[in-house]
Amino acid sequence: MALCTVTILPDDRVLEVESGSLLLQACFSQGVAIDSPCGGRGTCKKCRVIVDGKEDLACKVIVDRDMSVEIPEDSRLQKQQVLLDKPGEGLRALKWELKALNPIAQRITLRLDMPTLDENTNDLDRVRIALRKHFGADSLISLNALQRLPEVMREQNGVITATMVFNGRFWKMIEIVSGEAQRPLCGLAIDIGTTTVAISLVNLETGVELAKRGRYNLQSVFGSDVISRMIYAEEKGDDGLQQLHKASIDTINELIEGLLEATELQRTDIKAAVVAGNTVMTHFFMGVSPKYLRLEPYIPAAIEFPSAQARRLNLGIHPDAFVMTMPNVASYVGGDITAGVLATGLHEIQGDIALFLDIGTNGELVLGNAEWMMTCACSAGPAFEGSGIACGMRAMDGAINAVEIDPDTWEPRLSTIAQQPPAGICGSGLIDVLAKMRAAGVIDRSGLFNRKAETSRLRFLDGEAFYILAYAGEYGNDKEIFLSEDDAKNILRAKGAVFAGIKVMLDNAGLDFSAIDRVIIAGGFGSFINVSDAIEIGLLPDIDEAKFSYVGNRSLHGALELLLDRAKIHSCRDIANGMTYLELSNGNHFMEEFVSAMFIPHTDLSLFPNRYR
Amino acid sequence: MALCTVTILPDDRVLEVESGSLLLQACFSQGVAIDSPCGGRGTCKKCRVIVDGKEDLACKVIVDRDMSVEIPEDSRLQKQQVLLDKPGEGLRALKWELKALNPIAQRITLRLDMPTLDENTNDLDRVRIALRKHFGADSLISLNALQRLPEVMREQNGVITATMVFNGRFWKMIEIVSGEAQRPLCGLAIDIGTTTVAISLVNLETGVELAKRGRYNLQSVFGSDVISRMIYAEEKGDDGLQQLHKASIDTINELIEGLLEATELQRTDIKAAVVAGNTVMTHFFMGVSPKYLRLEPYIPAAIEFPSAQARRLNLGIHPDAFVMTMPNVASYVGGDITAGVLATGLHEIQGDIALFLDIGTNGELVLGNAEWMMTCACSAGPAFEGSGIACGMRAMDGAINAVEIDPDTWEPRLSTIAQQPPAGICGSGLIDVLAKMRAAGVIDRSGLFNRKAETSRLRFLDGEAFYILAYAGEYGNDKEIFLSEDDAKNILRAKGAVFAGIKVMLDNAGLDFSAIDRVIIAGGFGSFINVSDAIEIGLLPDIDEAKFSYVGNRSLHGALELLLDRAKIHSCRDIANGMTYLELSNGNHFMEEFVSAMFIPHTDLSLFPNRYR
């Protein structure tokens, strides 16, 4: 097998690659992740690289010789940062108090009598008897802990501290040290989004969140949405599944590395992990094929996965830690929504009716309160995460997140994250741009561009129309930033799907928009979403803006909540089992509602009484 | 680090060895096992090798240059064979019948309805619900089985066969195939003796024993008895423990290889294993230090070890198989005795009083019946296994197992195993030789040689006396075979310890020898033991010879019994917990009895009324 040398520029990193490999795959397998929303099908053109000075797509280049490959910043996945709350910010809202801590892993210091010739109980039974007093039932013991027991027990004259972990069914002793505990006892919350993975490290004995990290899911190289990743896995067979599983684990392990470095902790300090992800992400994380979830009758391998040992998943925490996944609700409403509901407390709301929206790569909606809950998933598509939009980008430095447009000159005034030169448009920016373009008359209610206007901000080419937000160089930006007519259609499709989902749920409950007392928005917008704009374009219903709140990443917080209170295992099951799932593709009037909602704000203006009376 | 080349002769195998290594260790670590009963302390002189033509001991030679090392047949461990019953012979006595099979692993074929749009239960719950009908409770599921579930379920339209294993507490599904089962479902019984390891492969669905194998314990390189191995492990710290653990696993894995080759089965066909070993062997097998078992107050790490996954022990069977160890009784009465009692049914004997003797490297005794049981361990030493005897050997081809001595001329007539030229004397041979030497007057009752006799069969040298059973070349044998006065003393010590143990137990029960209704002999003698001789020298009590039976390796059969009937888990616990353990070194009159028993047959001839009236 011949090897070729691929020199990655500008890093000057040298990869040895088997001749005949695809450049995209070869880079990925050696940790150089190139953006490829379409999963290497050659349709998205995002994996642009410069091979020996000539532009090409990484998914098209076969490595058949030594080559140099420049990967422009835009095409790189791992450079992209994810915005997160500051550690503790989200948790503060949860109001953990020490007395209420009931964590999923705990430590018990035992003061054992040392054996004598007359009282010669063996070491294991001595510990078992002491533990039974705490737990009322027999605990399991890991082989590692057992192997250390004889020495540890005698080091400090019978004083030992056992680390016990709970998996919802039984306790297991996974570590044992002599004397009192020396090291922090930590748990890890993991939110696996299709696009973004976020993790949070929490001290289970104090409830203090120590650090958090986010990054883009390395699975993105296999496609930007769950469907294209499932297709990739299916086409490549077991090997494809393994690649997606490994990408998921690698993403998390790299984040863990960062956490450990920042906190100076050891991986073995992390004794438990809770994972919240959508149903497909959870399958890939567990190494289980989600194939049949995509094929009629759309059956997941599992709704509630059994806990797994970290060792078996190669997760970089204590090898004997239990890894629990949040129970899923249905094929396209996953454990991330269960976690989100848990964290927002929607399932405990008395009287009021609440609407929970988690709009990320997909849109999942929950309507209800403590009495009843209903949920659905609408394939909003990743437009709000910047995907499928020519100048779309995620909410990071330089993203345009708001705009003003002069109604006379159509000249825009931009606002960007961290006041950096504009690099693209993020989700909240897209909503704002669309609302402002409509208000100024640049587009009509169906998203069509006004072709009569005369301004250099508008350009028409081969029947396609473009509104230029920033000329190349205008603000120190390299390239032109625009919104095309196609982009506008994509956004309308995405917002239409969400709005239609809300409408269908309300109809099923026999309610209208006025029945909604609270709207809780979570997900990938970042905290920049302008509710007024979102109502203006018909993404959100036209109700009192005071009823809306933005809560950030609630999936991660739901996972943290379970780590800190193991009784929530039952709440999670109740939430997942208690929700009525509406299948929008089947037997509902979603399609009609969707078509009607693909206008600004809607074909039926009476639904927006405050805006269009 | 410089490497030296060690060429092993006559095999011509070349080892690369770090300069400065000890030859004994270097050979062992690369699978060339040299006999070293003293554990490399230089005291036993058994590890004789020829280094570049000069004789030396492998435990003395530092590899500091390229060298050739001839390892004589005598010094090799792995060439030595172990005699076993033929497969099925022992089991036939257990009378397994298909209807009574209640094995520790079983397979269930489920005929699941395939999901539809209306009945869309997920795969895992579909299987769980079906399994709950069989087991009445929830089962666990291995990650591997879960990962295969979606495909397997759909291959033959919902017909699947699940392999379930039981660990005494819960059932776990460890494998799943589509349709009916294709491969045999096997279990492995393992008897880890200090000297010999024997394994037996059984089909758990038919109860048929498929094959068995035995070999010498590779741990022997660290010492011939448990004490020297414990000292070795202790002196080398964690690394020493690892070496002993690994030697134990390697021994078993090599035996498994042989079984698989002979039966054309795959390692994953073996879904369960039960291990019977003495307390120290069980600790080493589990990788747990037995250190504190040797130091006052003599506490084992565990009496009943939790089951372990084969994967975690590197045992070469199905990685998710549970490995159970027979519960131990006390520090020096182990799971092998629990298994032996189970297999002989001593714990179920009504009325009669039985004595169970397991004489291997150590001697363990059990006295009692269904009402009560008492046990003790007497350090008989490995004399009956040929160790510590100049011309001693294990019971294999060429071993002298019986002898006649002409009372006038003192000329011997030898009987050897498989009628091969004599190579040494095995345990049963030693008993016979001693009895016949005493009968002919070659030795007196205390084992002293008659120094007045004039025959070339007797030789005196530096105060030591030798009785020559075979001159060099007399029967085609290379070297002279003799029994020395020292050897006689060693045998008297060994037999004295056993007899004293029996006497102390009877005294504690307030019984005398006539109370014994049955004597069940198990262990390393092979089936050659001559009961009359053994009574003659005072190893066995002088009661009706019809009361004695030899049962072979009962530990292995006990392990097989548990594999085939999981309800026996409770019997094993009851046996282990129900036996009263007599500590002979502490607070009993063992020492006086031992001193009195070091004569032929005893100082108190009234104990042998039928022989010496």
PDB file of N, CA and C in Angstrom, chain A residues 378-412:
ATOM      1  N   CYS A 378     -40.620  19.356  13.761  1.00  0.00           N
ATOM      2  CA  CYS A 378     -40.830  19.839  12.398  1.00  0.00           C
ATOM      3  C   CYS A 378     -39.461  20.036  11.769  1.00  0.00           C
ATOM      4  N   SER A 379     -39.288  19.501  10.583  1.00  0.00           N
ATOM      5  CA  SER A 379     -37.954  19.591   9.971  1.00  0.00           C
ATOM      6  C   SER A 379     -37.728  21.008   9.488  1.00  0.00           C
ATOM      7  N   ALA A 380     -37.379  21.872  10.422  1.00  0.00           N
ATOM      8  CA  ALA A 380     -37.108  23.271  10.103  1.00  0.00           C
ATOM      9  C   ALA A 380     -35.889  23.378   9.209  1.00  0.00           C
ATOM     10  N   GLY A 381     -35.031  22.386   9.308  1.00  0.00           N
ATOM     11  CA  GLY A 381     -33.778  22.464   8.561  1.00  0.00           C
ATOM     12  C   GLY A 381     -32.811  23.364   9.305  1.00  0.00           C
ATOM     13  N   PRO A 382     -31.547  23.310   8.942  1.00  0.00           N
ATOM     14  CA  PRO A 382     -30.529  24.008   9.724  1.00  0.00           C
ATOM     15  C   PRO A 382     -30.344  25.475   9.319  1.00  0.00           C
ATOM     16  N   ALA A 383     -31.364  26.087   8.655  1.00  0.00           N
ATOM     17  CA  ALA A 383     -31.206  27.472   8.198  1.00  0.00           C
ATOM     18  C   ALA A 383     -30.839  28.390   9.360  1.00  0.00           C
ATOM     19  N   PHE A 384     -31.505  28.209  10.512  1.00  0.00           N
ATOM     20  CA  PHE A 384     -31.255  29.116  11.633  1.00  0.00           C
ATOM     21  C   PHE A 384     -29.881  28.888  12.271  1.00  0.00           C
ATOM     22  N   GLU A 385     -29.239  27.786  11.895  1.00  0.00           N
ATOM     23  CA  GLU A 385     -27.858  27.589  12.342  1.00  0.00           C
ATOM     24  C   GLU A 385     -26.881  28.004  11.251  1.00  0.00           C
ATOM     25  N   GLY A 386     -27.397  28.627  10.198  1.00  0.00           N
ATOM     26  CA  GLY A 386     -26.526  29.185   9.168  1.00  0.00           C
ATOM     27  C   GLY A 386     -26.266  28.249   8.013  1.00  0.00           C
ATOM     28  N   SER A 387     -26.834  27.036   8.086  1.00  0.00           N
ATOM     29  CA  SER A 387     -26.571  26.054   7.049  1.00  0.00           C
ATOM     30  C   SER A 387     -27.593  26.203   5.925  1.00  0.00           C
ATOM     31  N   GLY A 388     -27.178  25.972   4.694  1.00  0.00           N
ATOM     32  CA  GLY A 388     -28.084  26.102   3.565  1.00  0.00           C
ATOM     33  C   GLY A 388     -28.349  27.552   3.193  1.00  0.00           C
ATOM     34  N   ILE A 389     -27.627  28.444   3.808  1.00  0.00           N
ATOM     35  CA  ILE A 389     -27.728  29.883   3.535  1.00  0.00           C
ATOM     36  C   ILE A 389     -26.349  30.294   3.021  1.00  0.00           C
ATOM     37  N   ALA A 390     -26.302  30.934   1.848  1.00  0.00           N
ATOM     38  CA  ALA A 390     -25.004  31.188   1.200  1.00  0.00           C
ATOM     39  C   ALA A 390     -24.010  31.843   2.157  1.00  0.00           C
ATOM     40  N   CYS A 391     -24.429  32.898   2.854  1.00  0.00           N
ATOM     41  CA  CYS A 391     -23.523  33.570   3.788  1.00  0.00           C
ATOM     42  C   CYS A 391     -23.892  33.270   5.239  1.00  0.00           C
ATOM     43  N   GLY A 392     -24.562  32.140   5.454  1.00  0.00           N
ATOM     44  CA  GLY A 392     -24.954  31.773   6.820  1.00  0.00           C
ATOM     45  C   GLY A 392     -23.762  31.354   7.642  1.00  0.00           C
ATOM     46  N   MET A 393     -23.824  31.588   8.922  1.00  0.00           N
ATOM     47  CA  MET A 393     -22.781  31.082   9.819  1.00  0.00           C
ATOM     48  C   MET A 393     -23.389  30.912  11.207  1.00  0.00           C
ATOM     49  N   ARG A 394     -22.645  30.224  12.073  1.00  0.00           N
ATOM     50  CA  ARG A 394     -23.139  30.056  13.430  1.00  0.00           C
ATOM     51  C   ARG A 394     -22.910  31.324  14.228  1.00  0.00           C
ATOM     52  N   ALA A 395     -23.582  31.387  15.378  1.00  0.00           N
ATOM     53  CA  ALA A 395     -23.516  32.591  16.210  1.00  0.00           C
ATOM     54  C   ALA A 395     -22.149  32.702  16.872  1.00  0.00           C
ATOM     55  N   MET A 396     -21.198  33.276  16.116  1.00  0.00           N
ATOM     56  CA  MET A 396     -19.880  33.499  16.721  1.00  0.00           C
ATOM     57  C   MET A 396     -19.338  34.852  16.264  1.00  0.00           C
ATOM     58  N   ASP A 397     -18.166  35.215  16.784  1.00  0.00           N
ATOM     59  CA  ASP A 397     -17.636  36.554  16.523  1.00  0.00           C
ATOM     60  C   ASP A 397     -17.693  36.904  15.040  1.00  0.00           C
ATOM     61  N   GLY A 398     -18.197  38.114  14.743  1.00  0.00           N
ATOM     62  CA  GLY A 398     -18.275  38.572  13.364  1.00  0.00           C
ATOM     63  C   GLY A 398     -19.588  38.243  12.678  1.00  0.00           C
ATOM     64  N   ALA A 399     -20.433  37.443  13.335  1.00  0.00           N
ATOM     65  CA  ALA A 399     -21.725  37.124  12.716  1.00  0.00           C
ATOM     66  C   ALA A 399     -22.638  38.348  12.796  1.00  0.00           C
ATOM     67  N   ILE A 400     -23.297  38.650  11.703  1.00  0.00           N
ATOM     68  CA  ILE A 400     -24.301  39.727  11.704  1.00  0.00           C
ATOM     69  C   ILE A 400     -25.502  39.197  12.479  1.00  0.00           C
ATOM     70  N   ASN A 401     -25.866  39.886  13.577  1.00  0.00           N
ATOM     71  CA  ASN A 401     -26.996  39.404  14.368  1.00  0.00           C
ATOM     72  C   ASN A 401     -28.173  40.394  14.359  1.00  0.00           C
ATOM     73  N   ALA A 402     -28.000  41.543  13.769  1.00  0.00           N
ATOM     74  CA  ALA A 402     -29.098  42.511  13.647  1.00  0.00           C
ATOM     75  C   ALA A 402     -28.744  43.495  12.539  1.00  0.00           C
ATOM     76  N   VAL A 403     -29.776  44.149  11.976  1.00  0.00           N
ATOM     77  CA  VAL A 403     -29.547  45.081  10.878  1.00  0.00           C
ATOM     78  C   VAL A 403     -30.665  46.139  10.880  1.00  0.00           C
ATOM     79  N   GLU A 404     -30.324  47.324  10.470  1.00  0.00           N
ATOM     80  CA  GLU A 404     -31.349  48.340  10.194  1.00  0.00           C
ATOM     81  C   GLU A 404     -31.264  48.629   8.692  1.00  0.00           C
ATOM     82  N   ILE A 405     -32.420  48.816   8.026  1.00  0.00           N
ATOM     83  CA  ILE A 405     -32.393  49.140   6.585  1.00  0.00           C
ATOM     84  C   ILE A 405     -33.158  50.457   6.369  1.00  0.00           C
ATOM     85  N   ASP A 406     -32.492  51.397   5.777  1.00  0.00           N
ATOM     86  CA  ASP A 406     -33.121  52.688   5.478  1.00  0.00           C
ATOM     87  C   ASP A 406     -34.244  52.459   4.466  1.00  0.00           C
ATOM     88  N   PRO A 407     -35.502  52.823   4.808  1.00  0.00           N
ATOM     89  CA  PRO A 407     -36.629  52.520   3.913  1.00  0.00           C
ATOM     90  C   PRO A 407     -36.535  53.263   2.579  1.00  0.00           C
ATOM     91  N   ASP A 408     -35.767  54.353   2.531  1.00  0.00           N
ATOM     92  CA  ASP A 408     -35.653  55.105   1.282  1.00  0.00           C
ATOM     93  C   ASP A 408     -34.493  54.619   0.425  1.00  0.00           C
ATOM     94  N   THR A 409     -33.301  54.546   1.022  1.00  0.00           N
ATOM     95  CA  THR A 409     -32.103  54.208   0.232  1.00  0.00           C
ATOM     96  C   THR A 409     -31.796  52.706   0.224  1.00  0.00           C
ATOM     97  N   TRP A 410     -32.478  51.923   1.133  1.00  0.00           N
ATOM     98  CA  TRP A 410     -32.192  50.499   1.316  1.00  0.00           C
ATOM     99  C   TRP A 410     -30.747  50.240   1.748  1.00  0.00           C
ATOM    100  N   GLU A 411     -30.098  51.306   2.267  1.00  0.00           N
ATOM    101  CA  GLU A 411     -28.749  51.112   2.797  1.00  0.00           C
ATOM    102  C   GLU A 411     -28.860  50.440   4.168  1.00  0.00           C
ATOM    103  N   PRO A 412     -28.094  49.348   4.408  1.00  0.00           N
ATOM    104  CA  PRO A 412     -28.165  48.639   5.699  1.00  0.00           C
ATOM    105  C   PRO A 412     -27.183  49.213   6.717  1.00  0.00           C
TER     106      PRO A 412
END
